Coordinates of C-alpha atoms in Angstrom, one line a residue:
M2 CA 50.6 -13.0 -79.9
D3 CA 52.2 -15.1 -82.8
A4 CA 48.7 -16.4 -83.7
M5 CA 47.4 -12.8 -83.9
V6 CA 50.3 -11.7 -86.1
N7 CA 49.7 -14.7 -88.4
K8 CA 46.0 -13.8 -88.6
I9 CA 46.3 -10.2 -89.3
V10 CA 49.4 -9.9 -91.4
H11 CA 47.3 -10.0 -94.6
N12 CA 44.8 -7.4 -93.4
I13 CA 46.4 -4.4 -94.9
Q14 CA 45.2 -1.0 -93.8
L15 CA 46.8 2.0 -95.6
S16 CA 45.1 4.7 -93.5
R17 CA 47.0 6.1 -90.5
K18 CA 45.8 7.3 -87.2
S19 CA 45.1 11.0 -86.8
G20 CA 48.0 12.9 -85.5
H21 CA 50.6 10.4 -86.7
Y22 CA 53.6 11.7 -88.6
S23 CA 53.8 10.1 -92.0
M24 CA 56.7 9.7 -94.3
N25 CA 57.7 7.7 -97.4
H26 CA 59.1 4.4 -96.3
G27 CA 61.2 4.0 -99.4
S28 CA 62.4 0.5 -99.6
M29 CA 60.2 -0.7 -96.8
N30 CA 57.3 -2.9 -97.8
S31 CA 54.2 -0.7 -97.9
A32 CA 52.0 -3.7 -97.2
L33 CA 53.4 -3.7 -93.7
D34 CA 52.5 -0.1 -93.0
K35 CA 49.8 -0.9 -90.4
I36 CA 49.0 -4.0 -88.4
T37 CA 46.0 -4.2 -86.1
F38 CA 45.5 -6.2 -82.9
N39 CA 42.3 -7.1 -81.1
R40 CA 40.5 -4.5 -78.9
S41 CA 41.1 -4.3 -75.2
G42 CA 39.7 -2.6 -72.2
S43 CA 42.8 -0.5 -71.6
Q44 CA 43.7 2.7 -73.4
D45 CA 47.4 2.1 -73.2
S46 CA 47.3 -1.7 -73.9
L47 CA 48.3 -3.3 -77.2
D48 CA 44.8 -3.1 -78.7
E49 CA 44.8 -2.1 -82.3
L50 CA 48.5 -2.1 -82.0
S51 CA 49.9 -0.4 -85.1
L52 CA 53.5 -1.1 -86.0
D53 CA 53.4 1.9 -88.2
D54 CA 55.5 4.0 -85.8
Y55 CA 57.9 1.1 -85.3
W56 CA 58.7 0.8 -89.1
T57 CA 58.8 4.5 -89.5
E58 CA 61.4 4.6 -86.8
V59 CA 63.3 1.7 -88.4
E60 CA 63.4 3.6 -91.7
N61 CA 64.7 6.7 -89.9
I62 CA 67.4 4.5 -88.3
K63 CA 68.3 3.0 -91.6
K64 CA 68.7 6.4 -93.2
S65 CA 70.9 7.6 -90.3
S66 CA 73.0 4.5 -90.4
D67 CA 73.8 4.9 -94.1
D68 CA 75.7 8.1 -93.1
N69 CA 77.5 6.4 -90.2
Q70 CA 80.0 4.0 -91.7
E71 CA 82.2 3.9 -88.7
K72 CA 79.9 2.0 -86.3
Q73 CA 81.6 -0.9 -84.7
H74 CA 79.4 -4.0 -84.7
V75 CA 79.6 -6.2 -81.6
V76 CA 80.1 -9.9 -82.4
V77 CA 78.4 -12.3 -80.0
K78 CA 80.6 -15.2 -79.2
E79 CA 78.8 -18.5 -78.9
P80 CA 80.0 -20.2 -75.7
D81 CA 81.6 -23.6 -75.8
E82 CA 80.0 -26.5 -74.1
G83 CA 79.8 -25.9 -70.3
E84 CA 81.0 -22.3 -70.6
L85 CA 77.5 -20.9 -70.2
E86 CA 77.0 -22.8 -67.0
E87 CA 80.5 -21.9 -65.7
E88 CA 79.7 -18.2 -66.4
W89 CA 76.3 -18.6 -64.7
L90 CA 77.9 -20.1 -61.6
K91 CA 80.4 -17.3 -61.5
E92 CA 77.7 -14.7 -61.7
A93 CA 75.7 -16.5 -59.0
G94 CA 78.8 -16.3 -56.7
L95 CA 79.2 -20.1 -56.6
S96 CA 82.3 -20.6 -58.7
N97 CA 84.4 -21.3 -55.6
L98 CA 82.7 -24.6 -55.2
F99 CA 84.9 -25.9 -58.0
G100 CA 88.3 -24.6 -57.0
E101 CA 90.9 -26.8 -55.4
S102 CA 91.4 -24.2 -52.7
S103 CA 87.8 -23.2 -51.5
A104 CA 88.5 -20.7 -48.9
D105 CA 85.0 -19.3 -49.2
S106 CA 83.2 -22.6 -49.6
Q107 CA 81.6 -22.2 -46.2
D108 CA 80.1 -18.9 -47.4
S109 CA 78.7 -20.7 -50.4
M110 CA 77.2 -23.4 -48.3
V111 CA 75.4 -20.7 -46.2
F112 CA 74.2 -19.1 -49.4
L113 CA 72.9 -22.4 -50.8
S114 CA 71.1 -23.3 -47.6
T115 CA 68.9 -20.2 -47.9
L116 CA 67.6 -21.0 -51.4
T117 CA 64.0 -22.0 -52.2
K118 CA 63.1 -25.3 -53.7
T119 CA 63.0 -23.9 -57.2
Q120 CA 66.2 -21.9 -56.8
S121 CA 67.9 -25.0 -55.5
A122 CA 66.7 -27.0 -58.6
A123 CA 68.0 -24.2 -60.9
V124 CA 71.5 -24.4 -59.3
Q125 CA 71.5 -28.2 -59.3
K126 CA 70.6 -28.2 -63.0
R127 CA 73.5 -26.0 -63.9
I128 CA 75.9 -27.8 -61.6
D129 CA 75.0 -31.1 -63.2
T130 CA 75.5 -29.8 -66.7
F131 CA 78.8 -28.2 -65.8
T132 CA 80.2 -31.3 -64.0
Q133 CA 79.2 -33.5 -66.9
T134 CA 81.2 -31.2 -69.2
L135 CA 84.2 -31.3 -66.9
R136 CA 84.1 -35.1 -66.9
K137 CA 84.0 -35.1 -70.7
K138 CA 87.0 -32.8 -70.9
N139 CA 88.8 -34.6 -68.0
K140 CA 89.6 -31.4 -66.2
P141 CA 91.1 -31.9 -62.7
H142 CA 88.5 -29.9 -60.8
Q143 CA 87.0 -31.0 -57.6
I144 CA 83.3 -31.9 -58.0
P145 CA 81.4 -31.2 -54.8
D146 CA 78.6 -33.4 -53.7
V147 CA 75.8 -30.9 -53.1
R148 CA 73.0 -33.4 -52.7
D149 CA 72.8 -32.8 -49.0
V150 CA 72.3 -29.1 -49.6
F151 CA 69.4 -29.7 -51.9
K152 CA 67.4 -32.2 -49.9
Q153 CA 63.7 -31.6 -50.6
P154 CA 61.3 -31.4 -47.6
T155 CA 59.3 -34.6 -47.1
S156 CA 56.3 -33.1 -45.3
S157 CA 53.3 -31.9 -47.3
K158 CA 52.8 -29.2 -44.7
D159 CA 56.2 -27.6 -44.9
K160 CA 56.7 -24.3 -43.2
V161 CA 56.9 -21.1 -45.2
E162 CA 60.5 -21.0 -44.0
D163 CA 61.2 -24.4 -45.6
L164 CA 59.5 -23.5 -48.9
N165 CA 61.0 -20.1 -49.3
G166 CA 64.3 -20.2 -47.5
F167 CA 63.4 -17.5 -44.9
Q168 CA 61.5 -17.1 -41.7
S169 CA 57.9 -16.1 -42.2
T170 CA 56.8 -12.9 -40.6
E171 CA 53.4 -14.6 -39.9
K172 CA 52.8 -17.0 -37.1
G173 CA 51.8 -20.6 -37.7
E174 CA 52.3 -22.9 -40.7
A175 CA 51.3 -22.5 -44.4
T176 CA 50.0 -25.6 -46.2
S177 CA 50.3 -26.1 -49.9
E178 CA 46.6 -25.4 -50.1
E179 CA 47.1 -22.0 -48.4
L180 CA 49.9 -21.2 -50.7
H181 CA 47.7 -22.2 -53.6
E182 CA 45.0 -19.8 -52.4
K183 CA 47.6 -17.0 -52.2
S184 CA 48.8 -17.7 -55.7
E185 CA 45.3 -17.8 -57.2
G186 CA 45.4 -14.0 -57.2
L187 CA 47.8 -14.3 -60.1
V188 CA 45.2 -15.7 -62.4
N189 CA 42.0 -14.1 -61.0
E190 CA 42.8 -10.9 -62.8
N191 CA 42.5 -12.7 -66.2
A192 CA 38.8 -13.5 -65.5
E193 CA 38.2 -9.9 -64.4
G194 CA 39.9 -8.6 -67.5
A195 CA 37.8 -10.8 -69.8
E196 CA 34.7 -9.7 -68.1
N197 CA 35.5 -6.0 -68.1
K198 CA 37.3 -5.6 -71.4
D199 CA 34.2 -4.6 -73.4
K200 CA 33.0 -2.2 -70.6
D201 CA 34.0 1.4 -70.3
I202 CA 35.3 1.0 -66.8
P203 CA 38.8 1.4 -65.3
V204 CA 41.1 -1.6 -65.4
P205 CA 41.1 -3.3 -62.0
E206 CA 44.1 -3.0 -59.8
T207 CA 46.0 -6.1 -58.8
D208 CA 48.5 -6.6 -56.0
I209 CA 51.9 -8.0 -56.7
N210 CA 53.1 -10.7 -54.3
L211 CA 56.7 -9.9 -53.3
E212 CA 56.8 -12.1 -50.2
I213 CA 56.9 -15.5 -52.0
S214 CA 59.5 -16.5 -54.6
F215 CA 58.3 -15.8 -58.1
A216 CA 59.4 -19.3 -59.3
E217 CA 57.6 -20.9 -56.3
Q218 CA 54.4 -19.0 -57.2
A219 CA 54.8 -20.2 -60.8
S220 CA 55.4 -23.7 -59.7
N221 CA 52.2 -23.7 -57.6
L222 CA 50.2 -22.3 -60.4
R223 CA 51.5 -24.5 -63.2
E224 CA 49.2 -27.5 -62.6
F225 CA 46.2 -25.2 -62.0
L226 CA 46.8 -23.3 -65.3
T227 CA 47.3 -26.5 -67.2
N228 CA 44.0 -27.9 -65.9
S229 CA 42.0 -24.7 -66.5
N230 CA 42.8 -24.5 -70.2
E231 CA 42.1 -20.8 -70.0
K232 CA 44.2 -18.4 -72.0
E233 CA 45.1 -15.0 -70.6
D234 CA 43.6 -12.0 -72.4
D235 CA 46.9 -10.8 -73.9
T236 CA 45.5 -7.3 -74.7
L237 CA 44.6 -6.2 -71.2
L238 CA 47.2 -4.4 -69.0
P239 CA 46.2 -4.4 -65.4
N240 CA 47.2 -1.7 -63.0
Y241 CA 49.6 -3.6 -60.8
R242 CA 50.3 -2.3 -57.3
L243 CA 52.5 -3.2 -54.4
A244 CA 50.7 -4.5 -51.3
Q245 CA 51.5 -2.6 -48.1
D246 CA 54.4 -4.0 -46.2
K247 CA 54.8 -2.9 -42.6
T248 CA 58.6 -3.5 -42.6
G249 CA 59.0 -1.3 -45.6
I250 CA 59.4 -1.7 -49.4
T251 CA 63.1 -1.9 -50.5
K252 CA 64.1 0.0 -53.6
I253 CA 67.2 -0.5 -55.7
G254 CA 69.7 1.8 -54.1
D255 CA 68.4 1.4 -50.6
L256 CA 70.8 -1.4 -49.7
A257 CA 74.6 -1.3 -48.9
P258 CA 76.8 -2.7 -51.7
Q259 CA 77.7 -5.9 -49.9
D260 CA 74.0 -6.8 -49.5
M261 CA 73.2 -5.6 -53.1
K262 CA 75.8 -8.1 -54.4
K263 CA 74.0 -10.9 -52.6
V264 CA 70.6 -9.7 -54.0
T265 CA 72.1 -9.8 -57.5
S266 CA 73.3 -13.3 -57.1
L267 CA 70.0 -14.4 -55.8
A268 CA 68.2 -12.5 -58.6
L269 CA 70.1 -14.5 -61.3
I270 CA 69.2 -17.8 -59.6
E271 CA 65.6 -16.7 -59.2
L272 CA 65.3 -15.6 -62.8
S273 CA 66.7 -18.9 -64.0
A274 CA 64.4 -20.8 -61.7
L275 CA 61.4 -18.9 -63.0
Y276 CA 62.3 -19.7 -66.6
D277 CA 62.9 -23.3 -65.7
V278 CA 59.5 -23.7 -64.1
L279 CA 57.8 -22.0 -67.0
G280 CA 59.6 -24.2 -69.5
T281 CA 61.3 -21.2 -71.3
E282 CA 64.9 -21.2 -72.3
L283 CA 67.0 -18.4 -70.7
K284 CA 70.3 -17.7 -72.5
L285 CA 72.8 -15.1 -71.5
Q286 CA 75.1 -13.9 -74.3
R287 CA 78.8 -13.2 -74.2
P288 CA 80.0 -10.5 -76.5
A289 CA 83.5 -10.8 -78.0
K290 CA 85.9 -8.3 -76.5
I291 CA 86.3 -5.3 -78.7
K292 CA 88.3 -2.1 -78.5
V293 CA 86.1 0.8 -77.5
K294 CA 86.5 4.5 -77.8
E295 CA 87.5 6.4 -74.6
T296 CA 87.1 9.9 -75.8
G297 CA 84.1 11.8 -77.3
V298 CA 80.5 11.1 -76.4
F299 CA 79.2 8.7 -79.1
Q300 CA 80.2 5.0 -79.3
V301 CA 81.8 5.3 -75.8
P302 CA 80.7 2.9 -73.1
L303 CA 78.4 4.4 -70.4
S304 CA 80.9 3.3 -67.7
I305 CA 83.7 5.3 -69.3
L306 CA 81.5 8.4 -69.8
L307 CA 80.4 8.2 -66.1
E308 CA 84.0 7.9 -64.9
L309 CA 84.9 11.0 -66.8
D310 CA 81.9 12.9 -65.4
Q311 CA 82.5 11.8 -61.8
R312 CA 86.0 13.2 -61.9
K313 CA 84.4 16.7 -62.3
Y314 CA 81.1 16.0 -60.5
P315 CA 81.5 13.3 -57.8
G316 CA 78.3 11.4 -57.1
T317 CA 77.0 11.6 -60.7
K318 CA 75.0 8.5 -61.5
V319 CA 73.9 9.1 -65.1
P320 CA 76.4 10.3 -67.8
L321 CA 76.0 14.0 -68.3
I322 CA 75.6 13.8 -72.1
F323 CA 72.6 11.5 -71.5
Q324 CA 71.1 13.9 -69.0
N325 CA 71.7 17.0 -71.2
L326 CA 70.0 15.4 -74.2
I327 CA 66.9 14.6 -72.1
E328 CA 66.9 18.1 -70.6
Q329 CA 67.1 19.6 -74.1
V330 CA 64.1 17.7 -75.3
E331 CA 62.1 18.7 -72.2
K332 CA 63.3 22.3 -72.6
G333 CA 61.3 22.5 -75.8
G334 CA 58.2 21.5 -74.0
L335 CA 56.7 18.0 -73.7
E336 CA 53.4 19.3 -75.2
T337 CA 55.0 19.5 -78.6
E338 CA 53.0 17.3 -81.0
G339 CA 55.0 14.3 -82.3
V340 CA 57.9 14.7 -79.9
L341 CA 60.2 11.7 -80.4
R342 CA 58.2 10.7 -83.5
I343 CA 59.2 13.5 -85.9
P344 CA 62.9 13.3 -86.8
G345 CA 65.2 16.2 -86.9
V346 CA 67.0 17.4 -90.0
A347 CA 69.6 14.8 -91.0
A348 CA 72.3 17.3 -92.1
R349 CA 71.9 19.4 -89.0
I350 CA 72.0 16.4 -86.7
K351 CA 75.2 15.1 -88.3
S352 CA 76.8 18.6 -87.7
L353 CA 75.6 18.7 -84.1
C354 CA 77.0 15.3 -83.4
M355 CA 80.4 16.3 -84.7
E356 CA 80.3 19.4 -82.5
L357 CA 79.3 17.4 -79.5
E358 CA 82.2 15.0 -80.1
A359 CA 84.7 17.8 -80.1
K360 CA 83.2 20.3 -77.7
F361 CA 81.1 18.6 -75.0
Y362 CA 83.9 17.8 -72.6
E363 CA 85.6 21.0 -73.3
G364 CA 82.5 22.8 -72.0
T365 CA 82.2 24.9 -75.2
F366 CA 79.2 23.3 -76.8
N367 CA 76.2 25.7 -77.3
W368 CA 73.0 23.9 -76.4
D369 CA 70.9 26.9 -77.5
S370 CA 71.5 25.9 -81.1
V371 CA 69.9 22.5 -80.6
K372 CA 66.2 22.2 -81.7
Q373 CA 63.9 19.9 -79.8
H374 CA 63.4 17.3 -82.6
D375 CA 67.1 17.3 -83.3
A376 CA 67.8 16.7 -79.6
A377 CA 65.3 13.7 -79.6
S378 CA 67.0 12.2 -82.7
I379 CA 70.4 12.6 -81.2
L380 CA 69.3 11.0 -77.9
K381 CA 68.0 7.9 -79.8
F382 CA 71.2 7.9 -81.9
F383 CA 73.3 8.0 -78.7
I384 CA 71.4 5.0 -77.3
R385 CA 71.8 3.0 -80.6
E386 CA 75.5 3.7 -80.9
L387 CA 76.5 2.5 -77.4
P388 CA 79.1 -0.2 -77.9
I389 CA 77.6 -2.0 -74.9
P390 CA 73.8 -1.6 -75.3
L391 CA 71.7 0.0 -72.6
L392 CA 70.2 -3.3 -71.8
T393 CA 73.7 -4.9 -72.1
M394 CA 74.7 -7.6 -74.6
K395 CA 74.6 -10.2 -71.8
Y396 CA 71.0 -9.7 -71.0
M397 CA 69.6 -8.3 -74.3
K398 CA 68.3 -11.7 -75.4
A399 CA 66.8 -12.3 -71.9
F400 CA 64.9 -9.0 -72.1
H401 CA 63.6 -10.0 -75.5
S402 CA 62.5 -13.5 -74.3
V403 CA 60.3 -12.0 -71.6
Q404 CA 57.5 -11.9 -74.1
Y405 CA 57.6 -15.7 -74.4
L406 CA 56.5 -16.1 -70.8
P407 CA 52.9 -17.2 -70.4
S408 CA 51.3 -14.3 -68.4
K409 CA 51.8 -10.6 -67.9
K410 CA 52.6 -11.1 -64.2
H411 CA 55.4 -13.6 -65.1
R412 CA 56.8 -11.0 -67.6
L413 CA 56.7 -8.3 -65.0
Q414 CA 58.5 -10.5 -62.5
A415 CA 61.2 -11.4 -65.0
L416 CA 61.7 -7.7 -66.0
N417 CA 62.0 -6.9 -62.3
L418 CA 64.8 -9.4 -61.8
L419 CA 66.5 -8.4 -65.1
V420 CA 66.6 -4.7 -64.0
I421 CA 68.2 -5.8 -60.7
L422 CA 70.9 -7.7 -62.7
L423 CA 71.9 -4.7 -64.8
P424 CA 75.2 -3.0 -64.0
D425 CA 74.6 0.2 -61.9
V426 CA 75.4 2.7 -64.7
H427 CA 73.1 0.9 -67.2
R428 CA 70.3 0.6 -64.6
D429 CA 70.5 4.2 -63.6
A430 CA 70.6 5.4 -67.2
L431 CA 67.6 3.1 -68.0
K432 CA 65.7 4.6 -65.1
A433 CA 66.4 8.1 -66.3
L434 CA 65.2 7.2 -69.8
L435 CA 62.0 5.5 -68.6
E436 CA 61.1 8.3 -66.3
F437 CA 61.6 10.8 -69.2
L438 CA 59.4 8.6 -71.4
Q439 CA 56.7 8.5 -68.8
R440 CA 56.7 12.3 -68.5
I441 CA 56.0 12.4 -72.3
V442 CA 53.1 10.0 -71.8
D443 CA 51.7 12.3 -69.1
H444 CA 51.3 15.0 -71.8
R445 CA 49.7 12.7 -74.3
E446 CA 46.6 14.8 -74.7
Q447 CA 48.8 17.6 -76.1
N448 CA 51.6 15.8 -77.8
K449 CA 49.5 12.9 -79.3
M450 CA 52.1 10.4 -78.0
T451 CA 50.4 7.6 -76.2
L452 CA 52.2 4.8 -74.4
K453 CA 51.8 2.6 -77.4
N454 CA 53.3 5.2 -79.8
I455 CA 56.4 5.7 -77.6
A456 CA 56.9 2.0 -77.1
M457 CA 56.8 1.5 -80.9
I458 CA 59.4 4.3 -81.5
M459 CA 61.8 3.4 -78.7
A460 CA 61.8 -0.4 -79.2
P461 CA 64.0 -0.5 -82.3
N462 CA 66.5 1.9 -80.6
L463 CA 66.9 -0.2 -77.5
F464 CA 66.7 -3.6 -79.2
S465 CA 68.5 -2.9 -82.4
F466 CA 71.3 -5.4 -81.5
H467 CA 68.8 -8.2 -81.3
T468 CA 66.1 -7.4 -83.8
S469 CA 68.4 -6.6 -86.8
P470 CA 65.7 -4.2 -88.2
F471 CA 67.5 -3.7 -91.5
K472 CA 67.1 -7.2 -92.7
V473 CA 64.3 -8.4 -95.1
L474 CA 60.9 -8.0 -93.4
D475 CA 59.5 -11.5 -92.9
Q476 CA 57.2 -13.1 -90.4
D477 CA 60.0 -13.4 -87.9
A478 CA 60.7 -9.7 -88.1
L479 CA 57.1 -8.9 -87.6
T480 CA 56.8 -11.1 -84.6
S481 CA 60.1 -9.7 -83.1
A482 CA 59.0 -6.2 -83.7
A483 CA 55.7 -6.8 -81.8
R484 CA 57.4 -8.6 -79.0
T485 CA 60.1 -6.0 -78.4
A486 CA 57.6 -3.2 -78.6
S487 CA 55.5 -5.0 -76.0
V488 CA 58.5 -5.4 -73.7
M489 CA 59.3 -1.7 -74.1
L490 CA 55.7 -0.8 -73.2
F491 CA 55.9 -3.0 -70.1
M492 CA 59.1 -1.2 -69.0
I493 CA 57.5 2.2 -69.3
K494 CA 54.2 1.4 -67.8
Y495 CA 55.4 -0.6 -64.8
Q496 CA 58.7 1.1 -64.2
K497 CA 58.0 2.0 -60.6
L498 CA 57.6 -1.7 -59.8
L499 CA 60.8 -2.7 -61.7
W500 CA 63.0 -0.8 -59.2
T501 CA 61.6 -2.7 -56.2
I502 CA 63.7 -5.5 -54.6
P503 CA 61.2 -8.3 -53.8
K504 CA 60.8 -8.9 -50.1
F505 CA 61.7 -12.6 -50.4
L506 CA 65.2 -11.7 -51.8
V507 CA 65.8 -9.2 -48.9
A508 CA 64.6 -11.9 -46.5
Q509 CA 67.1 -14.4 -47.9
V510 CA 69.9 -11.8 -47.6
R511 CA 68.9 -11.3 -43.9
Q512 CA 69.0 -15.0 -43.4
Q513 CA 72.5 -15.3 -44.9
N514 CA 73.7 -12.4 -42.8
Q515 CA 72.2 -14.1 -39.7
K516 CA 73.8 -17.4 -40.4
K517 CA 77.2 -16.1 -41.3
S518 CA 79.4 -15.6 -38.2
S519 CA 83.0 -15.6 -37.3
K520 CA 85.2 -14.9 -34.3
E521 CA 86.3 -11.6 -35.8
R522 CA 82.7 -10.4 -36.2
A523 CA 81.8 -11.7 -32.7
M524 CA 84.7 -9.8 -31.2
K525 CA 83.8 -6.6 -33.1
K526 CA 80.2 -7.0 -31.9
L527 CA 81.3 -7.5 -28.3
L528 CA 83.6 -4.5 -28.3
K529 CA 80.8 -2.4 -29.9
R530 CA 78.3 -3.5 -27.4
M531 CA 80.7 -2.8 -24.5
A532 CA 81.2 0.8 -25.8
Y533 CA 77.5 1.2 -26.3
D534 CA 76.7 0.0 -22.8
R535 CA 79.3 2.3 -21.3
E536 CA 77.8 5.3 -23.2
K537 CA 74.3 4.2 -22.3
S538 CA 75.2 3.9 -18.6
E539 CA 76.7 7.4 -18.5
K540 CA 73.6 8.8 -20.2
T541 CA 71.3 7.0 -17.8
E542 CA 73.0 8.6 -14.8
K543 CA 72.4 12.0 -16.4
S544 CA 68.9 11.4 -17.6
P545 CA 65.9 10.1 -15.6
D546 CA 64.5 8.5 -18.8
N547 CA 64.8 4.7 -18.7
D548 CA 65.1 4.2 -22.5
S549 CA 66.8 0.7 -22.0
S550 CA 63.5 -0.9 -21.2
P551 CA 61.7 -3.0 -23.9
G552 CA 59.7 -0.9 -26.4
F553 CA 62.4 1.8 -26.9
I554 CA 65.0 2.3 -29.6
R555 CA 67.7 4.9 -29.7
V556 CA 68.1 6.9 -32.9
Q557 CA 71.4 8.5 -33.7
A558 CA 72.3 11.3 -36.1
P559 CA 76.1 11.6 -35.8
Q560 CA 76.5 13.9 -38.7
F561 CA 74.0 16.4 -37.3
S562 CA 73.8 16.0 -33.5
K563 CA 76.1 14.7 -30.8
V564 CA 73.1 13.6 -28.7
S565 CA 71.1 10.5 -29.7
M566 CA 67.3 10.4 -29.3
A567 CA 65.3 7.9 -27.3
V568 CA 62.1 6.8 -29.1
Q569 CA 59.3 4.8 -27.7
L570 CA 57.9 2.2 -30.1
T571 CA 54.2 2.2 -30.7
E572 CA 52.0 0.2 -33.1
D573 CA 51.6 3.2 -35.5
L574 CA 55.0 4.8 -35.2
K575 CA 56.6 5.2 -38.7
A576 CA 60.1 6.1 -39.9
G577 CA 58.7 9.4 -41.2
D578 CA 57.4 10.3 -37.7
I579 CA 60.9 9.9 -36.3
L580 CA 62.4 12.1 -39.0
A581 CA 59.8 14.8 -38.3
R582 CA 60.5 14.6 -34.6
F583 CA 64.3 15.1 -35.3
L584 CA 63.7 17.9 -37.7
N585 CA 61.5 19.7 -35.3
Q586 CA 64.2 19.8 -32.6
E587 CA 65.4 23.3 -31.6
S588 CA 68.9 23.1 -33.1
D589 CA 70.7 25.0 -35.8
T590 CA 71.5 21.8 -37.7
S591 CA 67.9 20.5 -37.9
K592 CA 66.5 23.8 -38.9
N593 CA 68.7 23.9 -42.0
L594 CA 67.6 20.4 -43.1
R595 CA 64.6 19.4 -45.2
K596 CA 62.9 16.1 -44.8
E597 CA 63.6 15.0 -48.4
E598 CA 67.4 15.4 -47.7
V599 CA 67.7 12.8 -45.0
S600 CA 66.4 9.3 -44.2
L601 CA 66.3 6.9 -41.3
Y602 CA 68.6 3.9 -41.9
E603 CA 68.5 0.4 -40.5
I604 CA 72.2 -0.6 -39.9
G605 CA 73.6 -3.9 -38.7
G606 CA 72.0 -6.9 -37.2
N607 CA 70.8 -9.1 -40.1
I608 CA 71.3 -6.3 -42.7
G609 CA 74.3 -4.3 -43.8
E610 CA 72.5 -1.0 -44.3
R611 CA 69.1 -0.2 -45.6
C612 CA 67.5 3.2 -46.3
L613 CA 63.9 3.2 -44.9
E614 CA 60.9 4.6 -46.6
D615 CA 58.8 7.0 -44.5
T616 CA 55.9 4.6 -44.3
T617 CA 57.9 1.8 -42.5
Y618 CA 56.4 0.7 -39.2
M619 CA 59.2 0.8 -36.7
K620 CA 57.9 -1.7 -34.2
D621 CA 57.4 -4.4 -36.9
L622 CA 60.9 -3.7 -38.3
S623 CA 62.6 -3.7 -34.9
L624 CA 61.1 -7.2 -34.2
L625 CA 62.4 -8.4 -37.6
N626 CA 65.9 -7.0 -36.8
P627 CA 66.2 -6.6 -33.0
N628 CA 70.0 -6.0 -33.1
A629 CA 69.9 -3.2 -35.7
E630 CA 71.0 0.4 -35.0
W631 CA 68.9 3.3 -36.2
V632 CA 70.7 6.2 -37.8
I633 CA 69.5 9.4 -39.5
K634 CA 71.8 10.6 -42.3
P635 CA 71.7 12.3 -45.7
K636 CA 70.1 10.5 -48.7
P637 CA 72.5 9.7 -51.6
K638 CA 72.1 12.1 -54.5
E639 CA 69.9 11.0 -57.4

């Protein structure tokens, strides 16, 4: 992309695309009004990518910022030597390896023993850097010898279990050649894209492999890509899809907090391993502590806003001011031409913001007085003014660096891991925003707002902390603008994939839960089993059905029914079938329920708790987790 920018920066085009809103850029360099990229076979790709909308938005931001002198700038603190690695180990849940009293060191060793080769290498790299720093500073920390944990397999025909840190669901062994064949799908799409880009045919669909560690896939591909000397068509955006998984796809929000915490630690290690394998530097930033507002709606952290909202409306996930601004834009109709692009009236927006500050939490603000374009401008202003950015200061640079990764699939994988790493409130707000932006894209025929247009407009609002759009426009600014807009485009287009937890991470969590045991847990399990057997024996005497034989599971719905339901497992039985059977029962409770209000949950065994999608094949899942309980209960509110 840098080469393309260098090539076209002198090709000035002063004409604008039809339907685009135009304005006087004032102090902005008119020579940068329009920048064109190569053609591609995808309507929503970065072909003929005009940064016109980007710089128009930057100028609008600049004008609004001139009237906002009270904005508190966040200062990024450069970490001392070793601090970055220490923070990384803490985030990965491995800081207890270095304490004098390591009460949880056994848990850490269990955690480490489930890592893949590339994940282990990423941990080892940071431990080595940290321990070297400790020696330089002569700090009296215990330095663990973790070499035994990170022994590399010696066989060239390692099992998938050894390579990926979890038991394969397939029988037999996988050789490196077989893994290479699986990984070839990551590059085959490039040849297809080059072949099809000049033809008027749909972009091919490509499966995303979530069973094998992303870093392991990249490691197996590195030598192949080096030898092939083929460059990926950077303008083609494939339609990625998730391959069918009989044990069910796991979305963010489906797991219990204790398992999600493990997923987050693994995601950080996996992201670092992916960057290490691809030879790209991954830096996490540490903002200096600042005093933040705790009242009003602007320049208030999302976490504080959500806490205020949850006091009145328990279960709220996205701050109400954020939801209301999105709803107000939608209320005006998403068919409006130039929605998001055309700014509201500056004086009116300033007055509305002052009113919102004073009246929103009093419940006296009149939303009927807010015009659609004003609401869109206020929404973008709200996002820019967050003291802790929507993408967070810690991961802002990491989101930006995604565009430096060598292929689109690598970028998508990195974004997937970064979304998992975001704090809950930031992740939920980002999801609400991306879904809203996609709804605007869905009406592009009427509103003239394509995916490219929206990415150009939203990028400077989400990345304003990193891109510094008000500085002199030089080549670095151009490159940064194109890169952040491309990341924004990826997040909108592939948002459904970004909220999926890769199967290999869930499998590692299962393995950790399986390995971790204690007398207390064993005793609880024994007491639970005794109680279950007693209940089961009593029911068997009353019922002629022998549901204790292999091939049966018992489904409970304690919040709706006192009686559990025996279900025979068949090859094609799905979780949705069990829900339908429960809802069809002749009971007052089931009649008042709708299918979208409840889900079947997998609880216990090698998972804490997991909400199942309707397409999950129950026989396959019960074989993966034979000690699980199956419970029907309400879904959490969105």
